[in-house]
Amino acid sequence: MLANIACAGTLTLLLWQVQPAVLIPWCALIVGLSTARLVMALRTNAQQPRAYASPRFDQKRVRQAAIMAALFVGVPAWLLTQVTGAQVSCVICFLTGMLWAGGLILAPVLSAAVTYVGLVSALTIAGLLASGCNAYTLFVAFLFVAGGATVLRTAKRQSELFTASQRQQVELEEQGATIGLLLKDYEDQTSDWLWETDADLRYQNPSARFAQALGRPADGIQDVILGQLLIDEAVSGNVEARRTLRDSAAAREAFRDIVVPFSIGGAQRWWALSGRPLHDGQGSFLGYRGVCADITPAKQAEARIAYLAHHDALTELPNRTLFCEGLDQALRRGTARVAVLSLDLDGFKGVNDRYGHPAGDALLVAVAQRLRAVVEGGDQVARFGGDEFVILDATYTDQAGVEALAQHIIRALSAPFLIAGDDVAVGVSIGIAFAPTDGETASALIKNADAALYRAKGDGRGTFRFFAPEMDRRLQERQRLVQDLRSALAREELVLHYQPYVSARSGEVSGCEALLRWQHPESGMIAPAEFIPVAEQSGLIVPIGAWILEEACRAAVRWPAEQRVSVNISPVQFRNRELPHTILTALTRAGLSPSRLEIEVTETVLIDDVEVALDTLRQIRALGVRVALDDFGTGYSSLSYLRSFPFDKVKIDRSFVQELTTRRDNQVIVQAIRDMALGLGMSVTAEGVETCEQAERLRQSGCEELQGYLYSRPKPAGDLRFGSSLAPEQTGRPPRAVAQA
Ligand code: C2E
Ligand code: MG
Ligand code: MG
């Protein structure tokens, strides 16, 4: 606009005397209009530039361009007809300038540029031709045509470049906004935050999340040098981590997950920093930008896992791994004579079953506390799992000292524990082994202390035993037994024998009890009393029990239709929720009617966890299977058990039967059991009947069924005879052999 004013002013000054009446008003008009445009332009420039133009805006521009062309060029083009000589060149130059300058300025709106250039060229050519049609004017007119075309071509290019650059800018802005949103979202979603520094490695524009994580206002972070923020020399690893950070930054290298430990308000934290150096187009360093993650929870979990690898989660006592490491170290030093005490709680399982696992856990925690209080100095308590604890007596000088410690432990644990509002008494059995006499490694010592513990348990609870080499043999034998039992099923060494039970009145066989036998390849026939506890402890009773059920059902299918088969179920099998399913599978596979199967359970099943046990019993009964209560009269012998579940049958234990003829009170008890069972709708079977006298008494008491050597010993399935009533095999007392295969 200033150029317009200057040019119009100069042209008017030079040529005013040619047509003063036209030129002076024209110049005034140009100056006025240009000044107004200038003021408008200054105003619009102060505002935000517009990113988009509407078609209406474009049309307005076209109109303005037409008006400008007419006003600016109309008079000078007409002047061509009024001037001569050098004045002509002056006007032509002015017009040329107007053509190029206006055309290029209007280039961003191409339609406006086309209108302007077209009009200016047309007016100029018209003025030229009007001034006279000769070779000179025609040549200049041609130049204006060519010039106009060139201006338009240039304007078109300009317009395209301009539009492209505008587009790019808009896209970049949009991208910037999206990235900004994503980054904000990233900070919102994760516990991480972004950071940046300037070229002097000073933090810039710390985010609110960053400030919050550090517990400082953002001002307190701005301009602090990278690495200076997390100084905490008291925390191990802090100095090294910051040095790594500083070295990477000094080398202008990218770094990843440099973990800096430090503390905020006394609580330890770990931050992982990653960063990338930023450079401008010329390659000069601008600073760092990166991300920081608070990995404290992960680090804490890691530490906890490492701790748990060496400690028992429940009692926080060292576990087997840590204990053995410590023991091995003490043994390697070879200076101290150490004693290892292996502890096992007496009656823990009962508490667990009766009060539930949380109470069992509480008891273990309380035991751990008492044990910690008992040991002193360098002694150590560890928990190996379950109710097994181990103590390392590192200060031991003589056997009497260790004995005193063992007694101290037994006393400490014999005082009742308050569990679930009840005073609960448990005891402890202890096995003791000494180094180096009883073993030179941790595992040997612990193994031998366990052997002594096994003996202590066997000798009556609440005592301690020192290890002796023969205990090791016993333990090894037992371990071999477990090993052999494991393969006994596969090697078909297990067989079932069957002992019939007869009707007390008619003497006819009403069914047979399946009794397990183990034909050991080396040790010969092993009685169930010897290996069933081993099978129970090792859990092998579950697969073995399933096999027994199937085998017994398969055998019974071949018997006369009214004959039942009774199968003993161990309490351990009973704790397995799958039992009803196992029974159903056995019945289905063999094709035996459920009413012909009877399971025998002992009272122990009910003591363990009454509710669960009753539920399982009901499920079994729902299958149509009969349930008998075995060995009644031994153990807890609570008549209330008879009321808790409608058993089909009660089996009076043979200990009662055998003293029947010698003790009067036994007869009274048998009579009472029989009366009560009758009242509850249960039948009574007496087991272990060996003499005719016993059989007679039992018949008189009203027992429905009798079972014992008097009628038959347990026999292989092939030796069983049904149909005729069983005559007593012998009247005298038979030898107390367990079985005759
Ligand atoms: P139980 O269920 O009370 O079995 C009766 C035991 O008394 C059997 O001993 C049987 O041989 C024996 N017996 C039978 N009549 C007489 C007699 O007149 N006099 C004497 N002295 N004994 C007699 P066995 O077969 O040695 O079984 C002992 C215990 O082992 C069984 O007691 C039972 O609790 C358990 N058992 C046996 N077989 C199995 C089985 O297949 N599974 C489970 N879980 N336990 C079994
Ligand atoms: Mg039985
Ligand atoms: Mg029995």
GROMACS .gro file of C-alpha atoms in nm, residues 278-454:
model
  177
  278LEU     CA    1   1.695  -3.386   2.087
  279HIS     CA    2   1.873  -3.205   1.804
  280ASP     CA    3   1.760  -2.932   1.569
  281GLY     CA    4   1.789  -2.940   1.191
  282GLN     CA    5   2.152  -2.831   1.211
  283GLY     CA    6   2.234  -3.107   1.456
  284SER     CA    7   2.287  -2.888   1.760
  285PHE     CA    8   2.178  -3.036   2.090
  286LEU     CA    9   1.848  -2.900   2.225
  287GLY     CA   10   1.811  -3.105   2.542
  288TYR     CA   11   1.656  -3.434   2.649
  289ARG     CA   12   1.305  -3.558   2.637
  290GLY     CA   13   1.192  -3.877   2.804
  291VAL     CA   14   0.964  -4.068   3.027
  292CYS     CA   15   0.988  -4.155   3.393
  293ALA     CA   16   0.805  -4.444   3.560
  294ASP     CA   17   0.754  -4.499   3.930
  295ILE     CA   18   0.834  -4.871   3.952
  296THR     CA   19   0.814  -4.886   4.331
  297PRO     CA   20   0.527  -5.139   4.343
  298ALA     CA   21   0.713  -5.372   4.105
  299LYS     CA   22   1.034  -5.335   4.308
  300GLN     CA   23   0.851  -5.401   4.632
  301ALA     CA   24   0.688  -5.711   4.482
  302GLU     CA   25   1.033  -5.823   4.366
  303ALA     CA   26   1.174  -5.774   4.714
  304ARG     CA   27   0.879  -5.959   4.864
  305ILE     CA   28   0.929  -6.250   4.624
  306ALA     CA   29   1.297  -6.263   4.715
  307TYR     CA   30   1.199  -6.256   5.082
  308LEU     CA   31   0.938  -6.527   5.036
  309ALA     CA   32   1.190  -6.744   4.857
  310HIS     CA   33   1.367  -6.763   5.192
  311HIS     CA   34   1.085  -6.721   5.441
  312ASP     CA   35   0.761  -6.881   5.529
  313ALA     CA   36   0.481  -6.642   5.434
  314LEU     CA   37   0.260  -6.731   5.729
  315THR     CA   38   0.497  -6.709   6.025
  316GLU     CA   39   0.773  -6.501   5.861
  317LEU     CA   40   1.020  -6.760   5.991
  318PRO     CA   41   1.309  -6.869   5.768
  319ASN     CA   42   1.209  -7.155   5.541
  320ARG     CA   43   1.392  -7.475   5.457
  321THR     CA   44   1.613  -7.311   5.194
  322LEU     CA   45   1.739  -7.036   5.422
  323PHE     CA   46   1.773  -7.267   5.720
  324CYS     CA   47   1.976  -7.521   5.523
  325GLU     CA   48   2.200  -7.249   5.379
  326GLY     CA   49   2.270  -7.118   5.730
  327LEU     CA   50   2.325  -7.466   5.867
  328ASP     CA   51   2.559  -7.565   5.586
  329GLN     CA   52   2.759  -7.247   5.646
  330ALA     CA   53   2.786  -7.322   6.018
  331LEU     CA   54   2.892  -7.678   5.936
  332ARG     CA   55   3.153  -7.562   5.685
  333ARG     CA   56   3.307  -7.330   5.942
  334GLY     CA   57   3.343  -7.647   6.145
  335THR     CA   58   3.404  -7.461   6.469
  336ALA     CA   59   3.067  -7.491   6.635
  337ARG     CA   60   2.907  -7.815   6.737
  338VAL     CA   61   2.544  -7.776   6.645
  339ALA     CA   62   2.226  -7.961   6.727
  340VAL     CA   63   1.922  -7.976   6.499
  341LEU     CA   64   1.584  -8.017   6.664
  342SER     CA   65   1.303  -8.133   6.438
  343LEU     CA   66   0.958  -8.048   6.579
  344ASP     CA   67   0.614  -8.172   6.488
  345LEU     CA   68   0.300  -8.058   6.663
  346ASP     CA   69   0.081  -8.322   6.821
  347GLY     CA   70  -0.287  -8.286   6.744
  348PHE     CA   71  -0.245  -8.004   6.496
  349LYS     CA   72  -0.453  -8.176   6.232
  350GLY     CA   73  -0.739  -8.211   6.479
  351VAL     CA   74  -0.737  -7.836   6.545
  352ASN     CA   75  -0.722  -7.762   6.176
  353ASP     CA   76  -1.011  -7.992   6.101
  354ARG     CA   77  -1.220  -7.885   6.392
  355TYR     CA   78  -1.175  -7.508   6.381
  356GLY     CA   79  -1.091  -7.465   6.014
  357HIS     CA   80  -0.778  -7.358   5.832
  358PRO     CA   81  -0.773  -6.993   5.944
  359ALA     CA   82  -0.767  -7.111   6.307
  360GLY     CA   83  -0.496  -7.363   6.216
  361ASP     CA   84  -0.294  -7.078   6.065
  362ALA     CA   85  -0.344  -6.865   6.376
  363LEU     CA   86  -0.219  -7.155   6.587
  364LEU     CA   87   0.094  -7.190   6.374
  365VAL     CA   88   0.165  -6.818   6.407
  366ALA     CA   89   0.125  -6.842   6.786
  367VAL     CA   90   0.353  -7.146   6.798
  368ALA     CA   91   0.614  -6.960   6.593
  369GLN     CA   92   0.597  -6.674   6.844
  370ARG     CA   93   0.653  -6.903   7.140
  371LEU     CA   94   0.939  -7.077   6.965
  372ARG     CA   95   1.106  -6.744   6.889
  373ALA     CA   96   1.082  -6.658   7.257
  374VAL     CA   97   1.240  -6.990   7.357
  375VAL     CA   98   1.551  -6.975   7.143
  376GLU     CA   99   1.831  -6.738   7.218
  377GLY     CA  100   2.157  -6.603   7.084
  378GLY     CA  101   2.259  -6.753   6.752
  379ASP     CA  102   1.985  -7.015   6.762
  380GLN     CA  103   1.744  -7.021   6.472
  381VAL     CA  104   1.384  -7.128   6.427
  382ALA     CA  105   1.249  -7.223   6.086
  383ARG     CA  106   0.925  -7.359   5.954
  384PHE     CA  107   0.948  -7.628   5.690
  385GLY     CA  108   0.576  -7.635   5.614
  386GLY     CA  109   0.263  -7.773   5.775
  387ASP     CA  110   0.324  -7.814   6.146
  388GLU     CA  111   0.693  -7.894   6.101
  389PHE     CA  112   0.936  -7.659   6.270
  390VAL     CA  113   1.312  -7.693   6.298
  391ILE     CA  114   1.544  -7.534   6.549
  392LEU     CA  115   1.916  -7.494   6.512
  393ASP     CA  116   2.091  -7.490   6.845
  394ALA     CA  117   2.414  -7.321   6.754
  395THR     CA  118   2.531  -7.260   7.107
  396TYR     CA  119   2.515  -7.618   7.217
  397THR     CA  120   2.790  -7.736   7.447
  398ASP     CA  121   2.667  -8.064   7.586
  399GLN     CA  122   2.378  -8.304   7.548
  400ALA     CA  123   2.225  -8.195   7.879
  401GLY     CA  124   2.194  -7.840   7.744
  402VAL     CA  125   2.005  -7.959   7.438
  403GLU     CA  126   1.786  -8.178   7.653
  404ALA     CA  127   1.700  -7.876   7.866
  405LEU     CA  128   1.614  -7.682   7.552
  406ALA     CA  129   1.389  -7.962   7.427
  407GLN     CA  130   1.209  -7.976   7.760
  408HIS     CA  131   1.176  -7.601   7.758
  409ILE     CA  132   1.012  -7.618   7.414
  410ILE     CA  133   0.774  -7.896   7.519
  411ARG     CA  134   0.671  -7.694   7.826
  412ALA     CA  135   0.631  -7.373   7.625
  413LEU     CA  136   0.402  -7.538   7.371
  414SER     CA  137   0.200  -7.741   7.620
  415ALA     CA  138   0.031  -7.432   7.764
  416PRO     CA  139  -0.306  -7.391   7.587
  417PHE     CA  140  -0.348  -7.153   7.293
  418LEU     CA  141  -0.649  -6.928   7.262
  419ILE     CA  142  -0.794  -7.019   6.922
  420ALA     CA  143  -1.136  -6.902   6.805
  421GLY     CA  144  -1.232  -6.819   7.162
  422ASP     CA  145  -1.139  -7.167   7.288
  423ASP     CA  146  -0.843  -7.287   7.490
  424VAL     CA  147  -0.678  -7.534   7.257
  425ALA     CA  148  -0.405  -7.769   7.372
  426VAL     CA  149  -0.150  -7.909   7.133
  427GLY     CA  150   0.179  -8.072   7.217
  428VAL     CA  151   0.504  -8.120   7.037
  429SER     CA  152   0.731  -8.412   6.963
  430ILE     CA  153   1.098  -8.348   6.904
  431GLY     CA  154   1.376  -8.540   6.731
  432ILE     CA  155   1.734  -8.430   6.786
  433ALA     CA  156   2.049  -8.486   6.581
  434PHE     CA  157   2.401  -8.358   6.650
  435ALA     CA  158   2.676  -8.247   6.416
  436PRO     CA  159   2.917  -8.381   6.327
  437THR     CA  160   2.836  -8.721   6.482
  438ASP     CA  161   2.490  -8.762   6.330
  439GLY     CA  162   2.564  -8.596   5.999
  440GLU     CA  163   2.802  -8.353   5.834
  441THR     CA  164   2.561  -8.182   5.599
  442ALA     CA  165   2.238  -7.997   5.660
  443SER     CA  166   2.032  -8.253   5.472
  444ALA     CA  167   2.185  -8.548   5.660
  445LEU     CA  168   2.131  -8.379   5.997
  446ILE     CA  169   1.772  -8.285   5.920
  447LYS     CA  170   1.698  -8.631   5.788
  448ASN     CA  171   1.831  -8.790   6.106
  449ALA     CA  172   1.653  -8.543   6.331
  450ASP     CA  173   1.336  -8.642   6.141
  451ALA     CA  174   1.409  -9.009   6.205
  452ALA     CA  175   1.440  -8.933   6.578
  453LEU     CA  176   1.117  -8.733   6.557
  454TYR     CA  177   0.942  -9.026   6.398
   0.00000   0.00000   0.00000
